[in-house]
Short mmCIF file of C-alpha atoms and ligand atoms in Angstrom, two decimals:
data_model
loop_
_atom_site.label_atom_id
_atom_site.label_comp_id
_atom_site.label_asym_id
_atom_site.label_seq_id
_atom_site.Cartn_x
_atom_site.Cartn_y
_atom_site.Cartn_z
CA MET H 165 4.83 -90.31 88.82
CA ASP H 166 2.70 -90.17 92.04
CA GLN H 167 3.94 -87.42 94.43
CA LYS H 168 3.96 -89.28 97.76
CA ASN H 169 6.72 -87.56 99.51
CA VAL H 170 6.81 -84.23 97.81
CA LEU H 171 3.40 -82.78 98.07
CA ILE H 172 2.40 -80.05 95.71
CA GLU H 173 -0.37 -77.54 96.38
CA ARG H 174 -1.57 -74.80 94.28
CA GLU H 175 -2.58 -71.40 95.57
CA GLY H 176 -3.51 -68.74 93.26
CA ASN H 177 -0.23 -68.12 91.33
CA LEU H 178 1.87 -69.81 93.72
CA LEU H 179 2.98 -73.63 94.22
CA ILE H 180 3.50 -74.68 97.57
CA VAL H 181 5.96 -77.65 97.68
CA THR H 182 6.12 -79.74 100.96
CA ILE H 183 8.70 -82.38 101.56
CA ALA H 184 6.53 -84.87 103.67
CA ARG H 185 8.42 -87.53 105.58
CA PRO H 186 7.99 -86.35 109.04
CA ASP H 187 8.68 -89.53 110.80
CA ALA H 188 11.98 -89.15 109.19
CA LEU H 189 12.43 -85.63 109.60
CA ASN H 190 11.71 -84.99 105.86
CA ALA H 191 15.03 -86.86 105.10
CA LEU H 192 15.70 -86.92 101.28
CA ASN H 193 15.38 -90.55 100.31
CA ARG H 194 15.50 -91.78 96.70
CA ARG H 195 11.79 -91.81 96.27
CA THR H 196 11.83 -88.33 97.44
CA MET H 197 14.85 -87.24 95.13
CA THR H 198 12.72 -88.86 92.29
CA GLU H 199 9.69 -86.75 92.81
CA LEU H 200 11.73 -83.71 93.24
CA HIS H 201 13.27 -84.56 89.74
CA ALA H 202 9.86 -85.11 88.15
CA LEU H 203 8.82 -81.43 89.39
CA PHE H 204 11.97 -79.43 88.73
CA VAL H 205 13.76 -81.32 85.79
CA ASP H 206 11.52 -83.39 84.12
CA ASN H 207 8.13 -81.06 83.96
CA PRO H 208 7.89 -77.83 81.90
CA VAL H 209 7.34 -75.05 84.24
CA ASP H 210 3.60 -73.82 84.04
CA GLU H 211 3.69 -70.41 82.76
CA SER H 212 0.98 -69.09 85.11
CA VAL H 213 3.04 -70.05 87.90
CA GLN H 214 4.73 -66.86 89.54
CA GLY H 215 6.67 -68.23 92.66
CA VAL H 216 7.42 -71.49 94.57
CA ILE H 217 7.83 -72.06 98.12
CA ILE H 218 9.53 -75.23 99.67
CA THR H 219 8.97 -76.19 102.99
CA GLY H 220 8.98 -79.16 105.33
CA ALA H 221 6.05 -80.99 106.90
CA GLY H 222 5.62 -80.75 110.64
CA THR H 223 7.04 -77.94 112.87
CA LYS H 224 10.51 -79.70 113.66
CA ALA H 225 12.43 -80.03 110.42
CA PHE H 226 12.74 -78.57 107.03
CA ILE H 227 14.67 -81.26 106.16
CA ALA H 228 17.17 -83.41 108.17
CA GLY H 229 19.74 -84.41 105.17
CA ALA H 230 19.80 -87.29 102.81
CA ASP H 231 18.57 -90.37 104.24
CA ILE H 232 21.20 -92.06 106.17
CA LYS H 233 19.59 -95.40 106.30
CA GLU H 234 19.88 -95.55 102.45
CA PHE H 235 23.71 -95.04 102.89
CA VAL H 236 24.24 -98.74 104.47
CA GLY H 237 26.05 -100.76 101.90
CA MET H 238 25.86 -98.03 98.90
CA PRO H 239 28.82 -98.83 96.44
CA ALA H 240 30.96 -95.68 95.72
CA GLN H 241 29.74 -95.65 91.93
CA ASP H 242 26.19 -95.36 93.23
CA ALA H 243 27.05 -92.73 95.80
CA ALA H 244 28.64 -90.72 93.19
CA ALA H 245 25.66 -91.19 90.75
CA LEU H 246 23.48 -90.24 93.47
CA SER H 247 25.45 -86.70 94.32
CA ALA H 248 25.26 -85.92 90.65
CA TYR H 249 21.80 -86.92 90.54
CA GLY H 250 20.82 -84.58 93.41
CA GLN H 251 22.96 -81.78 91.81
CA ASP H 252 21.15 -81.70 89.01
CA ILE H 253 17.90 -81.32 90.59
CA PHE H 254 19.37 -78.67 92.85
CA ASN H 255 20.98 -76.80 89.68
CA ALA H 256 17.46 -76.91 88.04
CA ILE H 257 15.84 -75.32 91.45
CA GLU H 258 18.57 -72.68 91.26
CA ASN H 259 18.00 -72.01 87.58
CA TYR H 260 13.94 -71.92 88.01
CA PRO H 261 12.64 -69.14 85.94
CA VAL H 262 10.75 -67.89 88.56
CA PRO H 263 11.34 -66.98 92.27
CA VAL H 264 11.74 -70.11 94.63
CA ILE H 265 11.78 -69.38 98.31
CA ALA H 266 12.84 -72.07 100.96
CA ALA H 267 10.47 -71.59 104.10
CA ILE H 268 12.84 -73.32 106.34
CA ASN H 269 10.73 -74.46 109.37
CA GLY H 270 13.18 -76.70 111.70
CA PHE H 271 16.48 -78.35 111.02
CA ALA H 272 18.04 -77.72 107.60
CA LEU H 273 20.84 -80.16 107.60
CA GLY H 274 23.17 -81.80 104.91
CA GLY H 275 21.25 -82.13 101.87
CA GLY H 276 18.30 -80.09 103.43
CA LEU H 277 20.54 -76.94 103.86
CA GLU H 278 21.92 -77.72 100.27
CA LEU H 279 18.45 -77.72 98.83
CA ALA H 280 17.86 -74.56 100.85
CA MET H 281 20.96 -73.06 99.45
CA ALA H 282 19.91 -73.70 95.70
CA CYS H 283 16.79 -71.61 96.16
CA HIS H 284 16.56 -67.91 95.42
CA ILE H 285 15.57 -66.59 98.96
CA ARG H 286 15.62 -68.32 102.16
CA LEU H 287 13.40 -67.46 105.11
CA ALA H 288 13.37 -69.32 108.41
CA SER H 289 11.27 -70.06 111.53
CA ASP H 290 13.01 -69.01 114.77
CA ASN H 291 13.52 -72.69 115.76
CA ALA H 292 15.51 -73.50 112.50
CA ARG H 293 18.83 -75.16 112.93
CA PHE H 294 21.27 -75.34 110.01
CA GLY H 295 24.50 -77.28 109.37
CA GLN H 296 26.59 -79.34 107.03
CA PRO H 297 27.27 -82.35 109.39
CA GLU H 298 28.58 -84.91 107.13
CA VAL H 299 32.15 -84.82 108.75
CA ASN H 300 30.29 -86.42 111.46
CA LEU H 301 29.58 -89.26 109.19
CA GLY H 302 32.80 -89.31 107.79
CA THR H 303 31.74 -87.86 104.46
CA ILE H 304 31.43 -84.55 102.71
CA PRO H 305 28.53 -82.66 101.25
CA GLY H 306 27.36 -84.04 98.10
CA TYR H 307 24.35 -81.96 96.72
CA GLY H 308 26.36 -78.85 96.08
CA GLY H 309 27.18 -77.79 100.06
CA THR H 310 30.71 -76.91 99.64
CA GLN H 311 30.42 -74.69 96.85
CA ARG H 312 27.02 -73.06 97.77
CA LEU H 313 27.83 -72.52 101.34
CA ILE H 314 31.16 -70.60 100.56
CA ARG H 315 29.38 -68.65 98.03
CA LEU H 316 26.57 -67.55 100.33
CA VAL H 317 28.38 -66.85 103.79
CA GLY H 318 32.15 -66.59 102.53
CA HIS H 319 35.27 -68.68 102.73
CA GLY H 320 35.94 -68.27 106.52
CA ARG H 321 32.46 -69.00 107.84
CA ALA H 322 31.84 -71.82 105.45
CA MET H 323 34.99 -73.54 106.26
CA HIS H 324 34.37 -73.48 109.92
CA TRP H 325 30.88 -74.78 109.39
CA LEU H 326 31.88 -77.28 106.89
CA LEU H 327 35.13 -78.62 108.77
CA THR H 328 33.49 -78.89 112.49
CA GLY H 329 29.92 -79.77 111.20
CA ASP H 330 28.48 -77.37 113.92
CA MET H 331 24.96 -76.41 113.74
CA ILE H 332 24.13 -72.73 113.88
CA ASP H 333 20.79 -71.28 114.96
CA ALA H 334 18.42 -68.88 113.14
CA GLY H 335 19.90 -65.78 114.45
CA THR H 336 23.48 -66.74 113.59
CA ALA H 337 21.96 -67.67 109.91
CA LEU H 338 20.46 -63.99 109.66
CA GLN H 339 23.70 -62.47 110.84
CA ALA H 340 25.81 -64.53 108.20
CA GLY H 341 23.42 -63.77 105.44
CA LEU H 342 22.38 -67.29 104.98
CA VAL H 343 18.89 -66.29 105.34
CA THR H 344 17.13 -62.99 105.20
CA GLY H 345 14.15 -63.27 107.51
CA VAL H 346 13.40 -64.91 110.74
CA TYR H 347 9.57 -65.53 112.00
CA SER H 348 7.64 -67.58 114.09
CA GLN H 349 6.37 -70.97 112.64
CA GLN H 350 3.06 -69.34 112.37
CA ASP H 351 4.17 -66.52 110.21
CA LEU H 352 6.75 -68.26 107.99
CA LEU H 353 4.54 -69.36 105.30
CA PRO H 354 2.49 -66.05 105.31
CA GLU H 355 5.49 -64.06 104.93
CA ALA H 356 6.97 -66.16 102.22
CA GLN H 357 3.71 -65.78 100.42
CA LYS H 358 3.52 -61.99 100.94
CA LEU H 359 7.26 -61.85 99.52
CA LEU H 360 6.35 -63.65 96.30
CA ALA H 361 3.20 -61.51 95.99
CA LYS H 362 5.13 -58.33 96.47
CA ILE H 363 7.84 -59.67 93.50
CA ALA H 364 4.82 -60.47 91.47
CA SER H 365 3.87 -57.05 91.59
CA LYS H 366 7.27 -55.68 89.92
CA GLY H 367 7.74 -55.29 86.52
CA PRO H 368 7.90 -58.85 85.13
CA LEU H 369 10.51 -58.24 82.42
CA ALA H 370 12.63 -56.66 85.19
CA ILE H 371 12.43 -59.55 86.99
CA LYS H 372 13.34 -61.90 84.35
CA GLU H 373 16.33 -59.65 83.66
CA ILE H 374 17.44 -59.79 87.12
CA PHE H 375 17.37 -63.64 87.00
CA ASN H 376 19.53 -63.59 83.87
CA CYS H 377 21.88 -61.04 84.98
CA ALA H 378 22.04 -62.96 88.51
CA ARG H 379 22.92 -66.26 86.60
CA ALA H 380 25.54 -64.59 84.70
CA TYR H 381 27.47 -64.05 88.00
CA HIS H 382 28.26 -67.79 88.14
CA ASP H 383 28.89 -68.29 84.71
CA PRO H 384 32.66 -67.39 83.69
CA GLU H 385 31.70 -67.75 79.86
CA ILE H 386 29.59 -64.62 80.45
CA ASP H 387 30.54 -61.01 81.14
CA GLY H 388 27.67 -60.20 83.46
CA PHE H 389 28.55 -56.23 83.51
CA ALA H 390 27.94 -56.43 79.60
CA LEU H 391 24.93 -58.54 80.03
CA GLU H 392 23.49 -56.13 82.43
CA SER H 393 24.29 -52.76 80.22
CA ASP H 394 22.69 -54.78 77.34
CA ARG H 395 19.41 -55.88 79.27
CA PHE H 396 19.38 -52.41 80.75
CA GLY H 397 19.35 -50.70 77.34
CA TRP H 398 16.70 -53.29 76.25
CA LEU H 399 14.38 -52.75 78.96
CA PHE H 400 14.25 -49.09 78.18
CA GLU H 401 12.06 -49.66 75.08
CA THR H 402 9.50 -51.77 76.77
CA ALA H 403 5.84 -50.80 77.55
CA ASP H 404 6.56 -51.76 81.22
CA PHE H 405 9.38 -49.27 81.70
CA ALA H 406 7.34 -46.47 80.16
CA GLU H 407 4.44 -47.57 82.49
CA GLY H 408 6.92 -47.45 85.59
CA VAL H 409 8.43 -44.21 84.84
CA ASN H 410 4.88 -42.58 84.03
CA ALA H 411 3.45 -43.96 86.96
CA PHE H 412 5.98 -42.59 89.02
CA LEU H 413 5.64 -39.20 87.60
CA ALA H 414 2.00 -39.36 87.99
CA LYS H 415 2.43 -40.24 91.76
CA ARG H 416 0.34 -43.54 90.86
CA PRO H 417 0.72 -47.32 91.28
CA PRO H 418 2.24 -48.93 87.91
CA SER H 419 -0.03 -51.25 86.03
CA PHE H 420 2.87 -53.65 84.29
CA THR H 421 1.57 -55.90 81.28
CA GLY H 422 4.83 -57.72 80.88
CA LYS H 423 5.47 -56.11 77.37
N1 LIG Y 768 18.40 -89.74 107.49
C1 LIG Y 768 17.44 -90.57 107.97
N2 LIG Y 768 16.71 -90.66 108.88
C2 LIG Y 768 16.69 -89.49 109.62
C3 LIG Y 768 17.59 -88.42 109.45
C4 LIG Y 768 18.49 -88.79 108.23
N3 LIG Y 768 19.24 -87.63 107.70
N4 LIG Y 768 17.55 -87.53 110.20
C5 LIG Y 768 16.67 -88.09 111.30
N5 LIG Y 768 16.14 -88.96 110.86
C6 LIG Y 768 15.28 -90.07 111.45
C7 LIG Y 768 15.61 -90.71 113.09
O1 LIG Y 768 16.38 -91.81 112.42
C8 LIG Y 768 14.48 -90.80 113.73
O2 LIG Y 768 13.93 -92.28 113.21
P1 LIG Y 768 13.51 -93.15 114.00
O3 LIG Y 768 12.47 -92.47 115.00
O4 LIG Y 768 12.95 -94.32 113.15
O5 LIG Y 768 14.62 -93.53 114.92
C9 LIG Y 768 13.49 -89.81 113.41
O6 LIG Y 768 14.25 -89.15 112.08
C10 LIG Y 768 13.67 -88.67 114.60
O7 LIG Y 768 14.80 -88.35 114.55
P2 LIG Y 768 15.79 -88.13 115.96
O8 LIG Y 768 15.25 -89.09 117.09
O9 LIG Y 768 17.22 -88.30 115.72
O10 LIG Y 768 15.49 -86.66 116.64
P3 LIG Y 768 16.05 -85.89 117.68
O11 LIG Y 768 15.47 -84.69 117.78
O12 LIG Y 768 16.72 -86.75 118.66
O13 LIG Y 768 17.57 -85.35 116.50
C11 LIG Y 768 18.65 -84.53 114.55
C12 LIG Y 768 17.22 -84.55 115.44
C13 LIG Y 768 19.60 -83.68 115.29
C14 LIG Y 768 18.08 -83.64 113.34
C15 LIG Y 768 18.84 -85.95 114.32
O14 LIG Y 768 17.88 -86.44 113.83
C16 LIG Y 768 20.18 -86.10 113.24
O15 LIG Y 768 21.44 -85.71 113.54
N6 LIG Y 768 19.88 -86.36 111.84
C17 LIG Y 768 20.78 -86.41 111.03
C18 LIG Y 768 21.39 -85.29 110.48
C19 LIG Y 768 22.49 -85.53 109.69
O16 LIG Y 768 23.45 -86.03 109.77
N7 LIG Y 768 22.45 -84.98 108.15
C20 LIG Y 768 23.02 -85.19 106.93
C21 LIG Y 768 22.91 -86.51 106.28
S1 LIG Y 768 24.15 -86.65 105.11
C22 LIG Y 768 23.46 -85.71 103.57
O17 LIG Y 768 22.68 -85.02 103.97
C23 LIG Y 768 24.30 -85.78 102.52
C24 LIG Y 768 23.71 -85.18 101.47
C25 LIG Y 768 24.49 -85.36 100.14
C26 LIG Y 768 24.03 -86.77 99.86
C27 LIG Y 768 24.88 -87.18 98.43
C28 LIG Y 768 24.19 -88.35 97.82
C29 LIG Y 768 24.67 -89.53 98.24
#
């Protein structure tokens, strides 16, 4: 499908995905959700891509939530279906096989914060504002916010912010662990790119297994500790591990091949 609201640029091995509805503070309307679905759910991951950055167009908003204008007259069944559709997309982002960074360049509210929380790493600009303001509208988060906010910042803080709908600033988000870096608007994207380049320089098989083990943490069917021991052992017989250890002992940078 034509990507009208979700712009995709390729920069070397990275994808930069920009939610681009600046007149509506990049609110996630149906069309935008369909385009995100096409990108993250329908299309197989291009193997040459080593990382993804998601950001918002302009300097005011990352994403100010779901598009409230589309809520008018929406029947309960459609609202529940849209919630499930969005959760599928955000789960696909969370399960994406390469690192996805949210570069939060302004308001990240409601569905916008929910999208950011599905990413593996969150960096913010110093003007960013975060919140789950759905209670102000008489509803609740519908794209996973009640679950992921608790996971990320703990029950106490999450309940405070979910129940009040309060907005928090970038400093508070950093302190709470909701983001791991705060930069000027100008530095945000370059810092996200630098971070992805750093991850891409590490042992690719190790990175893949970190994803596997971290996913197991959220899957009650899998014993994450057992998986970790198994994968730790498996990595010992890879060429990359031999190279990493040899490079350390020879005091030179490693040259990994992903084998
Ligand atoms: N939806 C639609 N339009 C929006 C949204 C939004 N979420 N946010 C802002 N806009 C529009 C405004 O209507 C305005 O448009 P116009 O110029 O045509 O009037 C334009 O963007 C600029 O916004 P403001 O004039 O309001 O800018 P301010 O700087 O005064 O305020 C705020 C910025 C504080 C961000 C304010 O716009 C705001 O409070 N926005 C709404 C935030 C919000 O409540 N978000 C949560 C939405 S609910 C949600 O996300 C649920 C997710 C789960 C969905 C499940 C499936 C159904």
